mmCIF file with all atom_site columns, C-alpha atoms in Angstrom:
data_model
loop_
_atom_site.group_PDB
_atom_site.id
_atom_site.type_symbol
_atom_site.label_atom_id
_atom_site.label_alt_id
_atom_site.label_comp_id
_atom_site.label_asym_id
_atom_site.label_entity_id
_atom_site.label_seq_id
_atom_site.pdbx_PDB_ins_code
_atom_site.Cartn_x
_atom_site.Cartn_y
_atom_site.Cartn_z
_atom_site.occupancy
_atom_site.B_iso_or_equiv
_atom_site.pdbx_formal_charge
_atom_site.auth_seq_id
_atom_site.auth_comp_id
_atom_site.auth_asym_id
_atom_site.auth_atom_id
_atom_site.pdbx_PDB_model_num
ATOM 1   C CA . PRO A 1 1  ? 0.000  0.000  0.000   1.00 80.00 ? 190 PRO A CA 1
ATOM 2   C CA . CYS A 1 2  ? 2.890  2.321  0.780   1.00 86.00 ? 191 CYS A CA 1
ATOM 3   C CA . GLN A 1 3  ? 4.400  1.649  -2.628  1.00 91.00 ? 192 GLN A CA 1
ATOM 4   C CA . LEU A 1 4  ? 1.063  2.329  -4.319  1.00 94.00 ? 193 LEU A CA 1
ATOM 5   C CA . ALA A 1 5  ? 0.767  5.674  -2.535  1.00 93.00 ? 194 ALA A CA 1
ATOM 6   C CA . MET A 1 6  ? 4.298  6.519  -3.635  1.00 94.00 ? 195 MET A CA 1
ATOM 7   C CA . LEU A 1 7  ? 3.546  5.617  -7.278  1.00 96.00 ? 196 LEU A CA 1
ATOM 8   C CA . ARG A 1 8  ? 0.383  7.731  -7.251  1.00 95.00 ? 197 ARG A CA 1
ATOM 9   C CA . LYS A 1 9  ? 2.245  10.739 -5.885  1.00 95.00 ? 198 LYS A CA 1
ATOM 10  C CA . ALA A 1 10 ? 5.083  10.254 -8.365  1.00 96.00 ? 199 ALA A CA 1
ATOM 11  C CA . GLN A 1 11 ? 2.575  10.150 -11.226 1.00 96.00 ? 200 GLN A CA 1
ATOM 12  C CA . GLU A 1 12 ? 0.813  13.235 -9.926  1.00 96.00 ? 201 GLU A CA 1
ATOM 13  C CA . PHE A 1 13 ? 4.079  15.180 -9.625  1.00 96.00 ? 202 PHE A CA 1
ATOM 14  C CA . PHE A 1 14 ? 5.247  13.993 -13.020 1.00 97.00 ? 203 PHE A CA 1
ATOM 15  C CA . GLN A 1 15 ? 2.086  15.445 -14.542 1.00 96.00 ? 204 GLN A CA 1
ATOM 16  C CA . THR A 1 16 ? 2.661  18.700 -12.662 1.00 94.00 ? 205 THR A CA 1
ATOM 17  C CA . CYS A 1 17 ? 6.079  18.960 -14.292 1.00 95.00 ? 206 CYS A CA 1
ATOM 18  C CA . ASP A 1 18 ? 4.943  17.621 -17.677 1.00 96.00 ? 207 ASP A CA 1
ATOM 19  C CA . ALA A 1 19 ? 2.079  20.081 -18.066 1.00 92.00 ? 208 ALA A CA 1
ATOM 20  C CA . GLU A 1 20 ? 1.875  19.455 -21.816 1.00 93.00 ? 209 GLU A CA 1
ATOM 21  C CA . GLY A 1 21 ? 1.524  15.695 -21.354 1.00 96.00 ? 210 GLY A CA 1
ATOM 22  C CA . LYS A 1 22 ? 4.489  14.842 -23.593 1.00 96.00 ? 211 LYS A CA 1
ATOM 23  C CA . GLY A 1 23 ? 5.406  11.783 -21.541 1.00 97.00 ? 212 GLY A CA 1
ATOM 24  C CA . PHE A 1 24 ? 8.798  13.158 -20.546 1.00 97.00 ? 213 PHE A CA 1
ATOM 25  C CA . ILE A 1 25 ? 10.148 16.205 -18.718 1.00 98.00 ? 214 ILE A CA 1
ATOM 26  C CA . ALA A 1 26 ? 12.654 18.504 -20.415 1.00 97.00 ? 215 ALA A CA 1
ATOM 27  C CA . LYS A 1 27 ? 14.831 21.014 -18.603 1.00 95.00 ? 216 LYS A CA 1
ATOM 28  C CA . ARG A 1 28 ? 12.607 23.888 -19.713 1.00 95.00 ? 217 ARG A CA 1
ATOM 29  C CA . ASP A 1 29 ? 9.578  22.171 -18.128 1.00 96.00 ? 218 ASP A CA 1
ATOM 30  C CA . MET A 1 30 ? 11.501 22.091 -14.876 1.00 95.00 ? 219 MET A CA 1
ATOM 31  C CA . GLN A 1 31 ? 12.455 25.778 -15.246 1.00 94.00 ? 220 GLN A CA 1
ATOM 32  C CA . ARG A 1 32 ? 8.778  26.639 -15.706 1.00 94.00 ? 221 ARG A CA 1
ATOM 33  C CA . LEU A 1 33 ? 8.168  25.426 -12.122 1.00 94.00 ? 222 LEU A CA 1
ATOM 34  C CA . HIS A 1 34 ? 10.267 28.364 -10.973 1.00 93.00 ? 223 HIS A CA 1
ATOM 35  C CA . LYS A 1 35 ? 7.058  30.442 -10.980 1.00 91.00 ? 224 LYS A CA 1
ATOM 36  C CA . GLU A 1 36 ? 5.166  27.931 -8.872  1.00 92.00 ? 225 GLU A CA 1
ATOM 37  C CA . LEU A 1 37 ? 7.772  26.638 -6.440  1.00 94.00 ? 226 LEU A CA 1
ATOM 38  C CA . PRO A 1 38 ? 10.005 28.545 -4.021  1.00 94.00 ? 227 PRO A CA 1
ATOM 39  C CA . LEU A 1 39 ? 13.130 27.250 -5.756  1.00 95.00 ? 228 LEU A CA 1
ATOM 40  C CA . SER A 1 40 ? 15.717 29.104 -7.791  1.00 95.00 ? 229 SER A CA 1
ATOM 41  C CA . LEU A 1 41 ? 16.430 28.218 -11.442 1.00 95.00 ? 230 LEU A CA 1
ATOM 42  C CA . GLU A 1 42 ? 19.776 26.857 -10.332 1.00 94.00 ? 231 GLU A CA 1
ATOM 43  C CA . GLU A 1 43 ? 18.167 24.589 -7.750  1.00 94.00 ? 232 GLU A CA 1
ATOM 44  C CA . LEU A 1 44 ? 15.636 23.341 -10.300 1.00 96.00 ? 233 LEU A CA 1
ATOM 45  C CA . GLU A 1 45 ? 18.505 22.587 -12.663 1.00 95.00 ? 234 GLU A CA 1
ATOM 46  C CA . ASP A 1 46 ? 20.251 20.622 -9.901  1.00 95.00 ? 235 ASP A CA 1
ATOM 47  C CA . VAL A 1 47 ? 17.033 18.696 -9.295  1.00 96.00 ? 236 VAL A CA 1
ATOM 48  C CA . PHE A 1 48 ? 16.789 17.905 -12.996 1.00 97.00 ? 237 PHE A CA 1
ATOM 49  C CA . ASP A 1 49 ? 20.393 16.728 -13.190 1.00 95.00 ? 238 ASP A CA 1
ATOM 50  C CA . ALA A 1 50 ? 19.964 14.618 -10.056 1.00 95.00 ? 239 ALA A CA 1
ATOM 51  C CA . LEU A 1 51 ? 16.888 12.911 -11.504 1.00 96.00 ? 240 LEU A CA 1
ATOM 52  C CA . ASP A 1 52 ? 18.256 12.533 -15.043 1.00 95.00 ? 241 ASP A CA 1
ATOM 53  C CA . ALA A 1 53 ? 20.116 9.301  -14.304 1.00 91.00 ? 242 ALA A CA 1
ATOM 54  C CA . ASP A 1 54 ? 21.307 8.655  -17.875 1.00 93.00 ? 243 ASP A CA 1
ATOM 55  C CA . GLY A 1 55 ? 22.032 12.332 -18.524 1.00 94.00 ? 244 GLY A CA 1
ATOM 56  C CA . ASN A 1 56 ? 20.198 12.469 -21.869 1.00 95.00 ? 245 ASN A CA 1
ATOM 57  C CA . GLY A 1 57 ? 18.411 15.734 -21.042 1.00 96.00 ? 246 GLY A CA 1
ATOM 58  C CA . PHE A 1 58 ? 14.971 14.162 -20.655 1.00 96.00 ? 247 PHE A CA 1
ATOM 59  C CA . LEU A 1 59 ? 13.304 12.772 -17.573 1.00 97.00 ? 248 LEU A CA 1
ATOM 60  C CA . THR A 1 60 ? 11.215 9.679  -18.154 1.00 97.00 ? 249 THR A CA 1
ATOM 61  C CA . PRO A 1 61 ? 8.445  8.676  -15.733 1.00 97.00 ? 250 PRO A CA 1
ATOM 62  C CA . GLU A 1 62 ? 10.733 5.815  -14.598 1.00 97.00 ? 251 GLU A CA 1
ATOM 63  C CA . GLU A 1 63 ? 13.624 8.158  -13.752 1.00 97.00 ? 252 GLU A CA 1
ATOM 64  C CA . PHE A 1 64 ? 11.260 10.533 -11.997 1.00 97.00 ? 253 PHE A CA 1
ATOM 65  C CA . THR A 1 65 ? 9.647  7.723  -9.988  1.00 97.00 ? 254 THR A CA 1
ATOM 66  C CA . THR A 1 66 ? 13.034 6.301  -9.004  1.00 96.00 ? 255 THR A CA 1
ATOM 67  C CA . GLY A 1 67 ? 14.168 9.676  -7.683  1.00 95.00 ? 256 GLY A CA 1
ATOM 68  C CA . PHE A 1 68 ? 10.880 10.258 -5.920  1.00 96.00 ? 257 PHE A CA 1
ATOM 69  C CA . SER A 1 69 ? 10.867 6.797  -4.329  1.00 95.00 ? 258 SER A CA 1
ATOM 70  C CA . HIS A 1 70 ? 14.274 7.507  -2.722  1.00 93.00 ? 259 HIS A CA 1
ATOM 71  C CA . PHE A 1 71 ? 12.862 10.696 -1.234  1.00 93.00 ? 260 PHE A CA 1
ATOM 72  C CA . PHE A 1 72 ? 9.535  9.106  -0.253  1.00 92.00 ? 261 PHE A CA 1
ATOM 73  C CA . PHE A 1 73 ? 11.013 6.120  1.557   1.00 89.00 ? 262 PHE A CA 1
ATOM 74  C CA . SER A 1 74 ? 13.758 8.159  3.214   1.00 89.00 ? 263 SER A CA 1
ATOM 75  C CA . GLN A 1 75 ? 10.986 10.368 4.635   1.00 83.00 ? 264 GLN A CA 1
ATOM 76  C CA . SER A 1 76 ? 8.797  7.494  5.809   1.00 72.00 ? 265 SER A CA 1
ATOM 77  C CA . ASN A 1 77 ? 11.748 5.430  7.183   1.00 60.00 ? 266 ASN A CA 1
ATOM 78  C CA . PRO A 1 78 ? 14.025 7.854  8.975   1.00 53.00 ? 267 PRO A CA 1
ATOM 79  C CA . ASP B 2 1  ? 34.819 12.351 -0.188  1.00 61.00 ? 11  ASP B CA 1
ATOM 80  C CA . PRO B 2 2  ? 33.552 14.609 -3.024  1.00 59.00 ? 12  PRO B CA 1
ATOM 81  C CA . ASN B 2 3  ? 31.222 11.905 -4.343  1.00 58.00 ? 13  ASN B CA 1
ATOM 82  C CA . MET B 2 4  ? 29.534 11.529 -1.011  1.00 59.00 ? 14  MET B CA 1
ATOM 83  C CA . LYS B 2 5  ? 29.164 15.294 -0.764  1.00 59.00 ? 15  LYS B CA 1
ATOM 84  C CA . ALA B 2 6  ? 27.605 15.480 -4.241  1.00 59.00 ? 16  ALA B CA 1
ATOM 85  C CA . GLY B 2 7  ? 25.215 12.684 -3.296  1.00 62.00 ? 17  GLY B CA 1
ATOM 86  C CA . ALA B 2 8  ? 24.170 14.419 -0.115  1.00 65.00 ? 18  ALA B CA 1
ATOM 87  C CA . THR B 2 9  ? 23.680 17.701 -1.967  1.00 74.00 ? 19  THR B CA 1
ATOM 88  C CA . SER B 2 10 ? 21.492 16.195 -4.659  1.00 80.00 ? 20  SER B CA 1
ATOM 89  C CA . GLU B 2 11 ? 19.510 14.403 -1.952  1.00 83.00 ? 21  GLU B CA 1
ATOM 90  C CA . GLY B 2 12 ? 19.002 17.771 -0.290  1.00 88.00 ? 22  GLY B CA 1
ATOM 91  C CA . VAL B 2 13 ? 17.808 19.550 -3.427  1.00 90.00 ? 23  VAL B CA 1
ATOM 92  C CA . LEU B 2 14 ? 15.514 16.648 -4.286  1.00 94.00 ? 24  LEU B CA 1
ATOM 93  C CA . ALA B 2 15 ? 14.026 16.673 -0.781  1.00 94.00 ? 25  ALA B CA 1
ATOM 94  C CA . ASN B 2 16 ? 13.541 20.427 -1.085  1.00 93.00 ? 26  ASN B CA 1
ATOM 95  C CA . PHE B 2 17 ? 11.914 20.052 -4.505  1.00 96.00 ? 27  PHE B CA 1
ATOM 96  C CA . PHE B 2 18 ? 9.542  17.245 -3.549  1.00 96.00 ? 28  PHE B CA 1
ATOM 97  C CA . ASN B 2 19 ? 8.615  18.946 -0.277  1.00 94.00 ? 29  ASN B CA 1
ATOM 98  C CA . SER B 2 20 ? 7.752  22.076 -2.277  1.00 94.00 ? 30  SER B CA 1
ATOM 99  C CA . LEU B 2 21 ? 5.568  20.018 -4.595  1.00 94.00 ? 31  LEU B CA 1
ATOM 100 C CA . LEU B 2 22 ? 3.871  18.395 -1.603  1.00 91.00 ? 32  LEU B CA 1
ATOM 101 C CA . SER B 2 23 ? 3.226  21.822 -0.061  1.00 90.00 ? 33  SER B CA 1
ATOM 102 C CA . LYS B 2 24 ? 1.877  23.143 -3.351  1.00 83.00 ? 34  LYS B CA 1
ATOM 103 C CA . LYS B 2 25 ? -0.550 20.225 -3.632  1.00 68.00 ? 35  LYS B CA 1
ATOM 104 C CA . THR B 2 26 ? -1.751 20.285 -0.048  1.00 64.00 ? 36  THR B CA 1
ATOM 105 C CA . GLY B 2 27 ? -1.622 24.063 0.258   1.00 58.00 ? 37  GLY B CA 1
ATOM 106 C CA . THR B 2 28 ? 0.289  23.859 3.531   1.00 56.00 ? 38  THR B CA 1
ATOM 107 C CA . PRO B 2 29 ? 3.856  25.140 3.508   1.00 52.00 ? 39  PRO B CA 1
#
């Protein structure tokens, strides 16, 4: 159940970042969040690079979910 | 160890990012 909750949240956040519904997140999608989140462009770029495991410049739902799951389970299991 | 430091930093920015998204969704900072 915990994993299901995590997957739902990851999907929800992915859609927040991928507002156009392309199926991937590009760096400019991440930079667009600058208006909505209290993070600087530099921080958002760091987030993107941290999530972009293969470094191809696009975040897939799998990469996003992997990054989110690390955060999610580190929060729920201190 | 620079690698460990980089890992900890990216963990920090990710935590910050996801917490911001959570706050945005729930409306509670």
